[in-house]
Structure formats: structure tokens, C-alpha cells
Amino acid sequence: MPLEIKYSLKLEKQRIKDTLERLSWFEKLGYAPRFPKNVNPKKDDLKKIYLALENEYAEKDYAKESAEINKKFFKIENEFFAGLEKLCGKKIKRNFKLILTKYGVGGSYSLPNKIIYNFAMKFSAVNTVFHEITHLIIEPYIRKYKIKQNEKERIVDLILISKPIALRGYKMQDRGTEYKNSIDPLFKKYFKPPINYFFKKLSNQ
């Protein structure tokens, strides 16, 4: 299986700590991270937030979500990876670690292969997982060419709605006309193997 799913109270505490450390950055970009009920992340100390977490943590919820994701992911994983490899022109090593959470933002990732999915946000689980996997695949280019946050989100969205992927039920995020007008024409014309050429063109705009 290319997807190893993990969850625990310890991981949730780490998720909350990481989210608190980046809270101002999230808010600057318009994100509203989720925290345990009846806490104020700007006023309450970590001990109080952890206690609220412990009171509402129910492992059965995570186990149920894990089973559902595995079931849905298995159905379309080969089709997705084949499409992504064709579009990006590179072989993808299919071993990803997925951490389930109820806190923070909807999804996040970190190299080389870690994905975090907030299933309390009620987004499509498999589409969020594929979104974060796509981030991981293009992240080396994002760093090399210093692509901005909203730009990289637009690129991932465009990849996932493009053939041969065309992910069913995928909803693009609204990043404003600025990014749509600057990125979409370049993507349509230049996003093909080798994809570093596209990122180079974008960085030189």
C-alpha cells in the first residue's frame, strides 16, 4: 500500500503545537485553523488547550476515517499516479505517510513524504490527500524557483483538473483573478515534461 495512515493523541498534541507556532502566518493568508472546543488559541496556554484536546479525543473516529480513506484511495490510486506521472514526466515513488487530525488547517505536507489531513473540516478525504501528494511532487521546483504560496496552490489545482488526471469532484480554490490571469495561460502552454521549464518561465514573469 502506498499510503501508511497514522493517528494518536501524541500526534494531535504536536499538530496543535505546530499550528500555534504558525498561527499568524495562517491568518495572514486567510486560513482559520481549527482548535479544540472552548479554547482561545491567542489567550489560553498550551496546558489548557491540551486538556481540552484530551477531553474530546475519540480514537474510534480516527479509525473509522482511516478505513474509509483506504477504501476510496485504493479504488483510484493507480489511475491518479499514472496520470500524474504522465503529466509531470517523472516516476513517482509511491510511499506516503498520512497523519489524520481534527485540528489546524484542512491539509498540509512536508518533504519527503508526509501528509496531514484534517477530517473535521469535511473536505473530500481522497481529493485532499491527492492534493497534498501533488504538492510533494512539485515542491522541489517550488523551492528552486521561489514560487509564492498562492501561486503554488493555483498550480496544484490546475494539475488536478487537467487530463489525464481530471480528479472527479475536485473543487479549485479561489485565489483571485491575479493568479488566474498570470498562471493559467502559462500552465496551458508550458506545463509538460520537462516541467522545470514551466516553473522557470513563471519565476521570470
Short mmCIF file of C-alpha atoms in Angstrom, two decimals:
data_model
loop_
_atom_site.label_atom_id
_atom_site.label_comp_id
_atom_site.label_asym_id
_atom_site.label_seq_id
_atom_site.Cartn_x
_atom_site.Cartn_y
_atom_site.Cartn_z
CA MET A 1 0.00 0.00 0.00
CA PRO A 2 1.39 3.45 -0.92
CA LEU A 3 -0.46 5.09 1.99
CA GLU A 4 0.53 4.48 5.62
CA ILE A 5 -2.08 6.07 7.92
CA LYS A 6 -1.25 7.15 11.48
CA TYR A 7 -3.12 8.87 14.31
CA SER A 8 -2.71 9.27 18.08
CA LEU A 9 -3.21 11.71 20.92
CA LYS A 10 0.51 12.45 20.85
CA LEU A 11 0.35 13.35 17.16
CA GLU A 12 -2.62 15.63 17.82
CA LYS A 13 -0.68 17.49 20.51
CA GLN A 14 2.15 18.01 18.06
CA ARG A 15 -0.33 19.22 15.41
CA ILE A 16 -1.75 21.81 17.79
CA LYS A 17 1.72 22.98 18.84
CA ASP A 18 2.81 23.35 15.20
CA THR A 19 -0.39 25.23 14.33
CA LEU A 20 0.05 27.66 17.21
CA GLU A 21 3.60 28.41 16.08
CA ARG A 22 2.34 29.31 12.60
CA LEU A 23 -0.97 30.89 13.60
CA SER A 24 -0.14 34.44 12.48
CA TRP A 25 1.05 33.13 9.09
CA PHE A 26 -2.15 31.14 8.60
CA GLU A 27 -4.32 34.12 9.49
CA LYS A 28 -2.36 36.40 7.17
CA LEU A 29 -3.22 34.08 4.27
CA GLY A 30 -6.88 33.90 5.26
CA TYR A 31 -6.89 30.45 6.85
CA ALA A 32 -8.88 29.73 10.02
CA PRO A 33 -7.18 26.79 11.80
CA ARG A 34 -9.35 24.55 13.95
CA PHE A 35 -8.67 24.01 17.65
CA PRO A 36 -10.44 22.05 20.42
CA LYS A 37 -13.77 23.48 21.56
CA ASN A 38 -13.94 26.25 24.15
CA VAL A 39 -10.32 27.38 23.86
CA ASN A 40 -8.83 30.65 22.68
CA PRO A 41 -5.52 29.93 20.90
CA LYS A 42 -4.36 33.52 21.38
CA LYS A 43 -5.06 33.66 25.10
CA ASP A 44 -5.07 30.14 26.57
CA ASP A 45 -1.83 28.40 27.48
CA LEU A 46 -0.77 25.12 25.92
CA LYS A 47 -1.68 23.13 29.04
CA LYS A 48 -5.31 24.26 28.87
CA ILE A 49 -5.52 23.56 25.12
CA TYR A 50 -4.05 20.07 25.60
CA LEU A 51 -6.59 19.34 28.34
CA ALA A 52 -9.44 20.33 26.02
CA LEU A 53 -7.93 18.07 23.36
CA GLU A 54 -7.74 15.11 25.75
CA ASN A 55 -11.38 15.59 26.71
CA GLU A 56 -12.64 15.40 23.13
CA TYR A 57 -10.19 12.90 21.63
CA ALA A 58 -12.03 9.79 20.41
CA GLU A 59 -9.81 7.27 18.66
CA LYS A 60 -12.75 5.43 17.12
CA ASP A 61 -13.40 8.48 14.92
CA TYR A 62 -9.88 8.27 13.53
CA ALA A 63 -10.11 4.52 12.96
CA LYS A 64 -13.36 4.94 11.03
CA GLU A 65 -11.90 7.71 8.88
CA SER A 66 -8.77 5.67 8.21
CA ALA A 67 -10.79 2.73 6.92
CA GLU A 68 -12.86 4.98 4.65
CA ILE A 69 -9.82 6.69 3.16
CA ASN A 70 -8.05 3.40 2.47
CA LYS A 71 -11.14 2.06 0.73
CA LYS A 72 -11.60 5.11 -1.52
CA PHE A 73 -7.89 5.64 -2.14
CA PHE A 74 -7.39 2.05 -3.28
CA LYS A 75 -10.06 2.41 -5.97
CA ILE A 76 -8.39 5.24 -7.87
CA GLU A 77 -4.75 5.34 -6.76
CA ASN A 78 -3.34 3.64 -9.89
CA GLU A 79 -5.28 5.92 -12.22
CA PHE A 80 -4.19 9.01 -10.30
CA PHE A 81 -0.49 8.14 -10.11
CA ALA A 82 -0.37 7.11 -13.78
CA GLY A 83 -1.90 10.45 -14.76
CA LEU A 84 0.41 12.47 -12.52
CA GLU A 85 3.49 10.67 -13.81
CA LYS A 86 2.45 11.30 -17.39
CA LEU A 87 1.68 14.96 -16.78
CA CYS A 88 4.89 15.66 -14.85
CA GLY A 89 7.13 13.33 -16.84
CA LYS A 90 8.67 11.62 -13.82
CA LYS A 91 8.35 8.35 -11.93
CA ILE A 92 6.75 8.73 -8.52
CA LYS A 93 7.82 6.66 -5.54
CA ARG A 94 4.53 5.58 -4.01
CA ASN A 95 5.14 5.58 -0.28
CA PHE A 96 3.36 8.30 1.64
CA LYS A 97 2.65 8.73 5.34
CA LEU A 98 -0.77 10.19 6.14
CA ILE A 99 -1.44 11.63 9.59
CA LEU A 100 -5.11 12.10 10.48
CA THR A 101 -6.05 15.11 12.57
CA LYS A 102 -9.04 17.19 13.61
CA TYR A 103 -7.06 20.37 14.08
CA GLY A 104 -5.17 23.03 12.17
CA VAL A 105 -5.93 23.76 8.53
CA GLY A 106 -7.51 21.38 6.03
CA GLY A 107 -4.35 19.74 4.75
CA SER A 108 -0.59 20.16 4.80
CA TYR A 109 2.57 18.35 3.80
CA SER A 110 6.28 18.12 4.48
CA LEU A 111 9.08 16.54 2.48
CA PRO A 112 9.89 13.88 1.71
CA ASN A 113 6.55 12.07 2.00
CA LYS A 114 4.37 13.25 4.91
CA ILE A 115 0.76 14.41 4.51
CA ILE A 116 -1.59 15.70 7.20
CA TYR A 117 -5.36 15.69 6.63
CA ASN A 118 -7.90 17.41 8.89
CA PHE A 119 -11.01 15.28 8.52
CA ALA A 120 -13.05 17.53 10.82
CA MET A 121 -13.10 20.11 8.02
CA LYS A 122 -15.38 17.82 5.98
CA PHE A 123 -13.37 18.19 2.76
CA SER A 124 -13.16 15.27 0.35
CA ALA A 125 -10.61 12.99 2.00
CA VAL A 126 -9.08 11.38 -1.08
CA ASN A 127 -9.06 14.64 -3.03
CA THR A 128 -7.25 16.35 -0.16
CA VAL A 129 -4.73 13.51 0.02
CA PHE A 130 -4.09 13.70 -3.73
CA HIS A 131 -3.81 17.50 -3.45
CA GLU A 132 -1.08 17.17 -0.82
CA ILE A 133 0.70 14.40 -2.75
CA THR A 134 0.82 16.72 -5.76
CA HIS A 135 2.37 19.41 -3.55
CA LEU A 136 5.08 16.96 -2.52
CA ILE A 137 5.87 16.07 -6.13
CA ILE A 138 6.31 19.67 -7.29
CA GLU A 139 7.83 21.06 -4.07
CA PRO A 140 11.45 20.81 -5.31
CA TYR A 141 10.53 23.14 -8.20
CA ILE A 142 8.60 25.45 -5.87
CA ARG A 143 11.69 25.90 -3.73
CA LYS A 144 14.15 26.14 -6.58
CA TYR A 145 12.22 28.85 -8.41
CA LYS A 146 10.85 30.57 -5.28
CA ILE A 147 7.18 30.22 -6.24
CA LYS A 148 4.76 32.05 -3.91
CA GLN A 149 2.15 30.36 -1.72
CA ASN A 150 -0.95 31.32 -3.73
CA GLU A 151 0.86 30.58 -6.98
CA LYS A 152 1.72 27.02 -5.96
CA GLU A 153 -1.86 26.40 -4.79
CA ARG A 154 -3.16 27.50 -8.18
CA ILE A 155 -0.68 25.22 -9.94
CA VAL A 156 -1.74 22.19 -7.87
CA ASP A 157 -5.39 22.93 -8.63
CA LEU A 158 -4.66 23.16 -12.36
CA ILE A 159 -2.76 19.86 -12.30
CA LEU A 160 -5.62 18.04 -10.62
CA ILE A 161 -8.30 19.23 -13.04
CA SER A 162 -6.14 18.58 -16.11
CA LYS A 163 -6.12 15.47 -18.24
CA PRO A 164 -5.09 12.72 -17.81
CA ILE A 165 -5.88 13.21 -14.10
CA ALA A 166 -9.15 15.23 -14.08
CA LEU A 167 -9.87 14.28 -10.47
CA ARG A 168 -13.61 13.71 -10.04
CA GLY A 169 -15.36 16.12 -7.70
CA TYR A 170 -12.26 18.26 -7.23
CA LYS A 171 -13.01 21.90 -6.38
CA MET A 172 -10.49 24.61 -7.19
CA GLN A 173 -9.72 27.17 -4.52
CA ASP A 174 -10.50 30.82 -5.23
CA ARG A 175 -7.14 32.59 -5.33
CA GLY A 176 -8.35 35.70 -7.14
CA THR A 177 -8.10 36.82 -10.75
CA GLU A 178 -4.49 37.94 -10.32
CA TYR A 179 -3.23 34.38 -10.08
CA LYS A 180 -5.71 33.02 -12.59
CA ASN A 181 -4.64 35.55 -15.23
CA SER A 182 -0.91 35.15 -14.62
CA ILE A 183 -0.64 31.38 -14.16
CA ASP A 184 -3.38 29.75 -16.23
CA PRO A 185 -2.08 30.80 -19.70
CA LEU A 186 1.46 29.74 -18.82
CA PHE A 187 0.23 26.42 -17.44
CA LYS A 188 -1.78 25.68 -20.56
CA LYS A 189 1.16 26.44 -22.84
CA TYR A 190 4.17 25.16 -20.92
CA PHE A 191 3.15 22.60 -18.29
CA LYS A 192 4.53 19.46 -19.90
CA PRO A 193 7.68 17.40 -19.45
CA PRO A 194 10.21 18.62 -18.52
CA ILE A 195 8.12 20.71 -16.12
CA ASN A 196 11.08 22.70 -14.78
CA TYR A 197 10.73 24.85 -17.92
CA PHE A 198 7.24 25.92 -16.82
CA PHE A 199 8.45 26.92 -13.36
CA LYS A 200 11.38 28.81 -14.86
CA LYS A 201 9.01 30.76 -17.14
CA LEU A 202 6.74 31.54 -14.19
CA SER A 203 9.61 32.76 -11.99
CA ASN A 204 10.82 35.08 -14.75
CA GLN A 205 7.48 36.86 -15.17
#
